[in-house]
Short mmCIF file of C-alpha atoms and ligand atoms in Angstrom, two decimals:
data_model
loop_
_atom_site.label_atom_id
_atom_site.label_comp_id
_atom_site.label_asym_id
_atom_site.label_seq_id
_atom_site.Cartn_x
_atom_site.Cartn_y
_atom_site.Cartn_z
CA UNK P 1 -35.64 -88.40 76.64
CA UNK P 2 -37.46 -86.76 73.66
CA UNK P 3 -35.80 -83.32 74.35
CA UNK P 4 -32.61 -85.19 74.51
CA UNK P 5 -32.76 -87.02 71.22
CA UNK P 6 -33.81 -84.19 69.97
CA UNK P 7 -30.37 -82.21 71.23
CA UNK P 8 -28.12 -84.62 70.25
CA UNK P 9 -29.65 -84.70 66.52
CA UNK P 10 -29.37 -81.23 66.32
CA UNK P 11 -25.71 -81.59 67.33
CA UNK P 12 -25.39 -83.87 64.66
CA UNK P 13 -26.73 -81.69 62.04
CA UNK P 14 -24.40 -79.33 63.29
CA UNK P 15 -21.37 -81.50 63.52
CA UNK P 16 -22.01 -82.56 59.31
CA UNK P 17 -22.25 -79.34 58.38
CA UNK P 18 -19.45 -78.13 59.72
CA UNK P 19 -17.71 -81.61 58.17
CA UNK P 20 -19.46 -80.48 54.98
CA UNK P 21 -18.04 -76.35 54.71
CA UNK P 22 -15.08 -77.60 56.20
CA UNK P 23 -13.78 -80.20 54.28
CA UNK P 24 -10.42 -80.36 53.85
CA UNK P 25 -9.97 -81.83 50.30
CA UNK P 26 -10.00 -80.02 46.53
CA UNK P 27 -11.89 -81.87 43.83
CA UNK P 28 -9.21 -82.20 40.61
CA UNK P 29 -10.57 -82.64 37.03
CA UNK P 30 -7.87 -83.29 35.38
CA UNK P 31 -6.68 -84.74 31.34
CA UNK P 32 -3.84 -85.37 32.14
CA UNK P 33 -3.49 -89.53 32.05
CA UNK P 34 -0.11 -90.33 33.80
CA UNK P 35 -1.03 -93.35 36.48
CA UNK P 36 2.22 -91.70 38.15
CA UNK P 37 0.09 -88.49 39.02
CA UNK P 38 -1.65 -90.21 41.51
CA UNK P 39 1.52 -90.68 43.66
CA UNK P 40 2.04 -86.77 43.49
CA UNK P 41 -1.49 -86.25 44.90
CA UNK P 42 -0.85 -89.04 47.89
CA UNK P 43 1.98 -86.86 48.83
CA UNK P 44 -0.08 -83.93 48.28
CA UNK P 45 -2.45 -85.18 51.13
CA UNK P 46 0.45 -86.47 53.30
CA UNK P 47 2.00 -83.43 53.19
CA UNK P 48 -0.72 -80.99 53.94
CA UNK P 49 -3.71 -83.40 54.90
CA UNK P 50 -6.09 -82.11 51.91
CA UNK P 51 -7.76 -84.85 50.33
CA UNK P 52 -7.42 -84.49 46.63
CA UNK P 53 -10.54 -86.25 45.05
CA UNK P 54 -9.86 -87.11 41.04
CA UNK P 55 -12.18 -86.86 37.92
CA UNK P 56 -10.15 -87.90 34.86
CA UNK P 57 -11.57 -87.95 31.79
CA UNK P 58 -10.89 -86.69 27.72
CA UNK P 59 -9.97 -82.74 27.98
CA UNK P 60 -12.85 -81.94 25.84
CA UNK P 61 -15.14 -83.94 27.79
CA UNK P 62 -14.19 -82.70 31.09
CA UNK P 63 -14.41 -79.14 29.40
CA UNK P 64 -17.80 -79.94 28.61
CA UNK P 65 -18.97 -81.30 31.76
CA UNK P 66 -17.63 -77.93 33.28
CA UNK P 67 -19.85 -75.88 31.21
CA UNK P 68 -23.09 -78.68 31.21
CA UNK P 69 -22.51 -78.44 35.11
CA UNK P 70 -21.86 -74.57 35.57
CA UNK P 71 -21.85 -72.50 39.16
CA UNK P 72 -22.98 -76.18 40.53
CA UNK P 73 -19.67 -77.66 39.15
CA UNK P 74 -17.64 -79.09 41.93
CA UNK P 75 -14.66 -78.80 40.59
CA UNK P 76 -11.86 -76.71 41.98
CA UNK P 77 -9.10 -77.33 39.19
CA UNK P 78 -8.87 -77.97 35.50
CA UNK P 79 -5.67 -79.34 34.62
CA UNK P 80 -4.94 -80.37 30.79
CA UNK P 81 -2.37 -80.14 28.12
CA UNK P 82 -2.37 -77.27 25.47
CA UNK P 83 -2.79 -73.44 26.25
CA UNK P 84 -5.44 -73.16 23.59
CA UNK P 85 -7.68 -75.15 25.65
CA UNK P 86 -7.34 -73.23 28.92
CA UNK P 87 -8.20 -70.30 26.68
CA UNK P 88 -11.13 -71.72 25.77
CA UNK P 89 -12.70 -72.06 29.33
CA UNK P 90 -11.08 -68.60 30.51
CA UNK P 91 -12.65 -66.78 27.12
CA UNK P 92 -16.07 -67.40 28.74
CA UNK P 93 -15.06 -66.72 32.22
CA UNK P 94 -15.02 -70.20 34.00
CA UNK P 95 -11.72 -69.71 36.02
CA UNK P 96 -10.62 -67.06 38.45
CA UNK P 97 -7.45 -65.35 38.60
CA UNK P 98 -5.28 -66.92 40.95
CA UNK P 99 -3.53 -64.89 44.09
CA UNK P 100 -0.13 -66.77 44.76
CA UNK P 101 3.10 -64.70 44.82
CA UNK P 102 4.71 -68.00 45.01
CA UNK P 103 2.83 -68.96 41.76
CA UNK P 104 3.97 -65.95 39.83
CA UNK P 105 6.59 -65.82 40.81
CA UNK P 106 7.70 -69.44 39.76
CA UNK P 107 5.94 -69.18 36.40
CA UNK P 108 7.36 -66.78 33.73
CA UNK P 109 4.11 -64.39 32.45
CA UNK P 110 4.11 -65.87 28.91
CA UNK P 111 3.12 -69.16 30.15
CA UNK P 112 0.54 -67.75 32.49
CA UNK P 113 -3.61 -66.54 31.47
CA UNK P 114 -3.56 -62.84 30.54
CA UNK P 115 -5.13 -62.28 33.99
CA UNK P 116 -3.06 -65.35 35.73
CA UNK P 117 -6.42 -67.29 34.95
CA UNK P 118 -4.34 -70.25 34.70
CA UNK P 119 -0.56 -71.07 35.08
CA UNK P 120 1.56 -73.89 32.89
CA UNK P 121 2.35 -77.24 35.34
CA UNK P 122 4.99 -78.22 32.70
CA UNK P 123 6.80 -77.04 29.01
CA UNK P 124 6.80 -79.02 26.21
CA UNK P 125 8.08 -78.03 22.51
CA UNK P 126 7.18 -78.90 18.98
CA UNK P 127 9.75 -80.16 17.33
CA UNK P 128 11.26 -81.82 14.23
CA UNK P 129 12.49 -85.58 14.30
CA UNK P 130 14.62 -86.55 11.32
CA UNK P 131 16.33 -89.54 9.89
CA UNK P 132 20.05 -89.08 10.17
CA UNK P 133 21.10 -91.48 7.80
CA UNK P 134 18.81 -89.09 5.23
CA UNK P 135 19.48 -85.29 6.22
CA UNK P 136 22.79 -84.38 7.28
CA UNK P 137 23.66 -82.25 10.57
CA UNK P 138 24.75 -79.65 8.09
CA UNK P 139 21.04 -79.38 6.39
CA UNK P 140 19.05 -80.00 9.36
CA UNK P 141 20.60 -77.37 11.70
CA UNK P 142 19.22 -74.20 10.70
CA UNK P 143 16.24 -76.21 9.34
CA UNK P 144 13.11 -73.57 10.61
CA UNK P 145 9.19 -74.40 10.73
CA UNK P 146 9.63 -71.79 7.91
CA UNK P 147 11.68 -73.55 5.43
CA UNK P 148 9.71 -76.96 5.76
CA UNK P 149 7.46 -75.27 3.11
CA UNK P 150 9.98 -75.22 0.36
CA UNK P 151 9.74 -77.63 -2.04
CA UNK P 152 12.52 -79.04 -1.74
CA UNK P 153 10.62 -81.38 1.18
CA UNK P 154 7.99 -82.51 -1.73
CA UNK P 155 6.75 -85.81 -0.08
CA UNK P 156 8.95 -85.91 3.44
CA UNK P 157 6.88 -84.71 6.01
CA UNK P 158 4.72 -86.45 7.73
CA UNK P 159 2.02 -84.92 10.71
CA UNK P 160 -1.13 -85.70 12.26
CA UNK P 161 -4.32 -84.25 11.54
CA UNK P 162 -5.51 -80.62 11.74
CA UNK P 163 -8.27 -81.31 14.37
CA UNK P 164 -5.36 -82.20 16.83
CA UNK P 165 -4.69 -79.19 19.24
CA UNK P 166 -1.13 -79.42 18.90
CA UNK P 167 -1.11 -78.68 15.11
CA UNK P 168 -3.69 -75.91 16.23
CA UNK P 169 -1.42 -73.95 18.41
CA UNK P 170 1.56 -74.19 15.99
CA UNK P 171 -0.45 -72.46 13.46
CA UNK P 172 -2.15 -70.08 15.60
CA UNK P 173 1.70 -69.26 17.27
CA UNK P 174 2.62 -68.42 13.24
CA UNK P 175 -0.28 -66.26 12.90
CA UNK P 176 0.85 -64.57 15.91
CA UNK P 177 4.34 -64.22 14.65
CA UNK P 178 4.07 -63.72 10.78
CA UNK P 179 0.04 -62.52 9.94
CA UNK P 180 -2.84 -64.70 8.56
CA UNK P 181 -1.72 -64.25 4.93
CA UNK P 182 1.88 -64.93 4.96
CA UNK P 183 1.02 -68.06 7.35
CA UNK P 184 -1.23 -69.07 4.96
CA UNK P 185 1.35 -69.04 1.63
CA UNK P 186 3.39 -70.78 4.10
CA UNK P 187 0.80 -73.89 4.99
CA UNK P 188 -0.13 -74.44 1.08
CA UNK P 189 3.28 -75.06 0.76
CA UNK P 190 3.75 -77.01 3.76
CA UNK P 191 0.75 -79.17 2.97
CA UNK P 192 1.92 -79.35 -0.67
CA UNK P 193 5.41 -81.37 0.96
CA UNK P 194 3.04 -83.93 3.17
CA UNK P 195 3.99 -87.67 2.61
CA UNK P 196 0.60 -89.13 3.24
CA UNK P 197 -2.38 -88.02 4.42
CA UNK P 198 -2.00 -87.17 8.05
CA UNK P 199 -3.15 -90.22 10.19
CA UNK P 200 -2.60 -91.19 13.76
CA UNK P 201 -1.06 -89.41 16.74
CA UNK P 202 2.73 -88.06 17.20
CA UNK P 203 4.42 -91.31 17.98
CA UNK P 204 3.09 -92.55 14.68
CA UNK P 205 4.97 -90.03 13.01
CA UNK P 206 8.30 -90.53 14.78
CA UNK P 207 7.33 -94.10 14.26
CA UNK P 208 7.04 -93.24 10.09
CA UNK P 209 10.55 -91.65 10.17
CA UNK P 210 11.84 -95.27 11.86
CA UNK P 211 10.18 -96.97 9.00
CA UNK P 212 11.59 -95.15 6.24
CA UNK P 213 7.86 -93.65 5.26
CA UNK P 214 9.25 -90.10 5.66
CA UNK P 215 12.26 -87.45 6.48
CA UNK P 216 10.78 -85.51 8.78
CA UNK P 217 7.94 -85.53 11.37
CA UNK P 218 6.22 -82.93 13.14
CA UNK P 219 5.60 -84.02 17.04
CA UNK P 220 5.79 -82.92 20.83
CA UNK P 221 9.24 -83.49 22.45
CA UNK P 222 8.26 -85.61 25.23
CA UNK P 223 6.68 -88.54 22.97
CA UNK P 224 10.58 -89.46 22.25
CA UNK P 225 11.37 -89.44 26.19
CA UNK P 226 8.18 -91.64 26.95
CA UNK P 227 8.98 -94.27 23.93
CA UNK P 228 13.13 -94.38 24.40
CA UNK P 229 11.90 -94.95 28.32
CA UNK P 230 10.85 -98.29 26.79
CA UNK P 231 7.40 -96.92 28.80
CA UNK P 232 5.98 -97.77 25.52
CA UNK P 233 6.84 -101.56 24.99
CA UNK P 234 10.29 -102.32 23.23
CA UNK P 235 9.23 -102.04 19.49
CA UNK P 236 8.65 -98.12 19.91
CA UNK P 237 12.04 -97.95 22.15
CA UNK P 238 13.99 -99.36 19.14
CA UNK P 239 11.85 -96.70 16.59
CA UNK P 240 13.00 -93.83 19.08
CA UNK P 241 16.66 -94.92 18.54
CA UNK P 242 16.69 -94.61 15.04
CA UNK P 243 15.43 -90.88 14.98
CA UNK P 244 17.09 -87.67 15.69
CA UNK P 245 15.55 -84.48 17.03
CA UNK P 246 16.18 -80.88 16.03
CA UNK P 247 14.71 -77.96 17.43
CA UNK P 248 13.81 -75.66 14.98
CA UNK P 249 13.01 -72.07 14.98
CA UNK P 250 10.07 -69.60 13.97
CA UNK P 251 10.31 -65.90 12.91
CA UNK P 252 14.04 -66.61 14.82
CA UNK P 253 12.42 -66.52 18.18
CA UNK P 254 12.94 -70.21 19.11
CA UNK P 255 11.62 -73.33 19.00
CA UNK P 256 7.85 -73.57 19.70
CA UNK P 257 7.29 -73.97 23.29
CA UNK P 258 3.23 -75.20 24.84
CA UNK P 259 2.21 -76.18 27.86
CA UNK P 260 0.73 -78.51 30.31
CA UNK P 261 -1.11 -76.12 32.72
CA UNK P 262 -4.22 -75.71 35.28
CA UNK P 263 -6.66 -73.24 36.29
CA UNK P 264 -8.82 -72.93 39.53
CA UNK P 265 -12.62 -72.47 38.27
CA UNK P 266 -14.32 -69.27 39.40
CA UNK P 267 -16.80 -71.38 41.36
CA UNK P 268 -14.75 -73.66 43.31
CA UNK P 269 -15.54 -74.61 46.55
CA UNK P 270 -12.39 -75.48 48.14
CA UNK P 271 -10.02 -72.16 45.96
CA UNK P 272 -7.97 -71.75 49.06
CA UNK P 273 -7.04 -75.67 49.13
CA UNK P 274 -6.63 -75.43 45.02
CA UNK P 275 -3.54 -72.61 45.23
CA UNK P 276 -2.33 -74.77 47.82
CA UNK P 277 -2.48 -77.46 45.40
CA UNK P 278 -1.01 -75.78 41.95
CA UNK P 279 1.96 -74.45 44.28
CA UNK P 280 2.63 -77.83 45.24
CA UNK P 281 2.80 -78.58 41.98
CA UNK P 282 5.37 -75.96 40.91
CA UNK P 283 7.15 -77.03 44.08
CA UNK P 284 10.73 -78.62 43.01
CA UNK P 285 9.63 -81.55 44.42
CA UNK P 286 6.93 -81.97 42.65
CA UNK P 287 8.09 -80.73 39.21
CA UNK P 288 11.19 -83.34 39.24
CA UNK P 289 7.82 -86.14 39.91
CA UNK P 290 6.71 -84.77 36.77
CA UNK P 291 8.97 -84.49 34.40
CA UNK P 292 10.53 -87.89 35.02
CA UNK P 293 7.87 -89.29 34.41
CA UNK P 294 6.35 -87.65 31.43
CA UNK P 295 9.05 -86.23 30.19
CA UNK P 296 7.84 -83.06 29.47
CA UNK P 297 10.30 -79.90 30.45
CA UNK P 298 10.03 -78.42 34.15
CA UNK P 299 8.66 -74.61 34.38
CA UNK P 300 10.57 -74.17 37.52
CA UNK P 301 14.23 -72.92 36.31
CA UNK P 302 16.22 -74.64 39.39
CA UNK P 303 15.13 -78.23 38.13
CA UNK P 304 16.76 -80.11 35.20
CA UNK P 305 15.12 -81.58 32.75
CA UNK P 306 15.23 -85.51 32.53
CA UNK P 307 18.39 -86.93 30.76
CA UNK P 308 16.72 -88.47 28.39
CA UNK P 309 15.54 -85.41 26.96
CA UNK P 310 18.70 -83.36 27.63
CA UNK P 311 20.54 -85.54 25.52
CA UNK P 312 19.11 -83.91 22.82
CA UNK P 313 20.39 -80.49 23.80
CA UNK P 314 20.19 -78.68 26.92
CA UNK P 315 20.07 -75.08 26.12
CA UNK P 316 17.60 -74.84 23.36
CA UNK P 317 16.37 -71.54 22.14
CA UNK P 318 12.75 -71.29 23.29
CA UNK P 319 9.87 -69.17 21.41
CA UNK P 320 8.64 -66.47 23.97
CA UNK P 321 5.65 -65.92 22.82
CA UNK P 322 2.92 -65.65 25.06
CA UNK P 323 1.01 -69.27 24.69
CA UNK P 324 -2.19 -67.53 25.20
CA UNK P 325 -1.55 -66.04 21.78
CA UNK P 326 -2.40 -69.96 21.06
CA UNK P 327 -5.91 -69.55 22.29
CA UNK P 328 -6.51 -65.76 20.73
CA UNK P 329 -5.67 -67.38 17.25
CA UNK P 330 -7.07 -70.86 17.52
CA UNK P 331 -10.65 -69.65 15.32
CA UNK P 332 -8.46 -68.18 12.73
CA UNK P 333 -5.74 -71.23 12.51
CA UNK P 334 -8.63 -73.79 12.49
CA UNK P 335 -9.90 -71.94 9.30
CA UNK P 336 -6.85 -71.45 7.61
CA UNK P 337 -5.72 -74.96 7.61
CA UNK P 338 -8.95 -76.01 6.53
CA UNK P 339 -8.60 -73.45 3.79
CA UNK P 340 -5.44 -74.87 2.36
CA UNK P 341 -6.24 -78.17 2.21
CA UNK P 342 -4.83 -79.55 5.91
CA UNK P 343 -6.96 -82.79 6.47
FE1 FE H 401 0.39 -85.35 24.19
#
């Protein structure tokens, strides 16, 4: 009887750890705070019975708990917004470089880590919203990042602060185009135009250029698709209405182009289940789950972006510049807008 017990516990042992290198799930920390991710994950798990377990949090948060954690992190993938902040974690060596023909081959390089340390999920550009009634077609449409430091926009603009990421990458992406100094002449005068002092996120500035507090705001492209949605209650849906968008252009290369994106950490325990996962994601199926519902613009070429952002032009020059160029420059932007006087 002893012997016996003593058998089947062994067994038992032997049957959890199986469970235990076995498991068929991928552990996800992820920034990314759509409620309608979840549904993509379900049908993740339906599809190819790998659990996907969820830690959402703040970006830098999550970026910290991946470094406080280290080699005993659990987590398989990173997912947040902004290139600059993938760079950060690939700079010291956190992710791996991911081996999926099916990745590369649906993600053009300049969106990818130098090494394919990480791979964009989803596009989205930085663009100017303008109040029609104030700047005419004519004036607005060969309006580029450039030219908004002429001062002939003396008190228009208005922008959030230079801590946001965003504002970050824009800078860094003229560095990478034009050279610390001549980005430089361009922010004092860019500052120099600033309406207020930058204060809240990028809806409040399409939300200033509604109100008549400004000409022209400085914002991501999908804030306008999640607001006209009426996602955001009806008083931002009527704001949206009342503002145009342009794309503008830098160094005339295109209009600035960043990315959602995700990278599988060099010690995750489930990698094989966490390619599976990101090629999911760049699946057609999956991007057309994403983009309606964040309206952000789909990597995959076959899919279409929503219509509520293709209304405001479907064929839109994009900026080709590698967005890894975002994280390379990201010390040296930080500095220089703090130099000139970028709150
Ligand atoms: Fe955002």
């Amino acid at each position: 009887m002893k012997n016996l017990l003593k058998t089947m516990s062994f067994v038992l042992i032997g049957i959890l750890a199986a469970e235990s290198i076995f498991a068929n799930e991928v552990n996800l920390y992820t920034s990314r705070h759509y409620d309608t991710d979840d549904a993509l994950y379900e049908d993740f798990t339906n599809e190819t019975g790998i659990k996907v377990n969820i830690i959402s949090g703040k970006g830098k948060a999550l970026m910290q708990r991946i470094r406080s954690e280290g080699r005993n992190s659990l987590a398989d993938i990173f997912i947040t917004v902004d290139a600059a902040n993938l760079w950060k974690l690939q700079k010291d060596n956190f992710f791996q470089s991911i081996s999926s023909n099916k990745i590369q081959k649906s993600v053009p390089a300049n969106l990818r880590g130098p090494n394919n340390e990480w791979v964009a999920l989803a596009k989205r550009s930085r663009v100017i919203f303008y109040d029609s009634k104030k700047i005419s077609k004519k004036q607005i449409r060969k309006l580029s990042y450039e030219d908004l430091a002429d001062p002939k926009w003396k008190g228009k603009i208005v922008i959030r602060s230079s801590n946001n990421i965003y504002n970050q990458s824009l800078v860094a992406s003229l560095i990478a185009n034009h050279g610390v100094e001549e980005t430089e002449k361009w922010a004092k005068g860019f500052v120099a135009n600033f309406a207020r002092k930058p204060q809240g996120n990028d809806r409040a500035q399409i939300i200033a250029i509604a109100n008549g507090e400004a000409e022209i705001a400085i914002a991501n492209s999908y804030y306008i698709g999640l607001m006209l949605s009426g996602k955001k209650g009806l008083e931002q849906k009527k704001a949206a209405q009342k503002v145009s968008l342009h794309f503008p252009s830098q160094a005339g290369r295109g209009t600035h182009i960043n990315i959602s994106g995700a990278g599988i950490l060099k010690n995750a325990p489930n990698s094989l289940n966490a390619t599976k996962l990101l090629e999911f994601l760049l699946s057609n199926k999956a991007q057309k789950h994403i983009i309606n519902n964040t309206y952000e613009y789909p990597v995959v070429p076959v899919v279409r972006p929503n219509e509520i952002m293709s209304q405001f032009g479907k064929n839109f020059k994009e900026d080709q510049t590698s967005v890894s160029e975002y994280g390379k420059f990201n010390p040296e932007a930080v500095r220089l807008m703090d130099r000139v006087g970028w709150k």
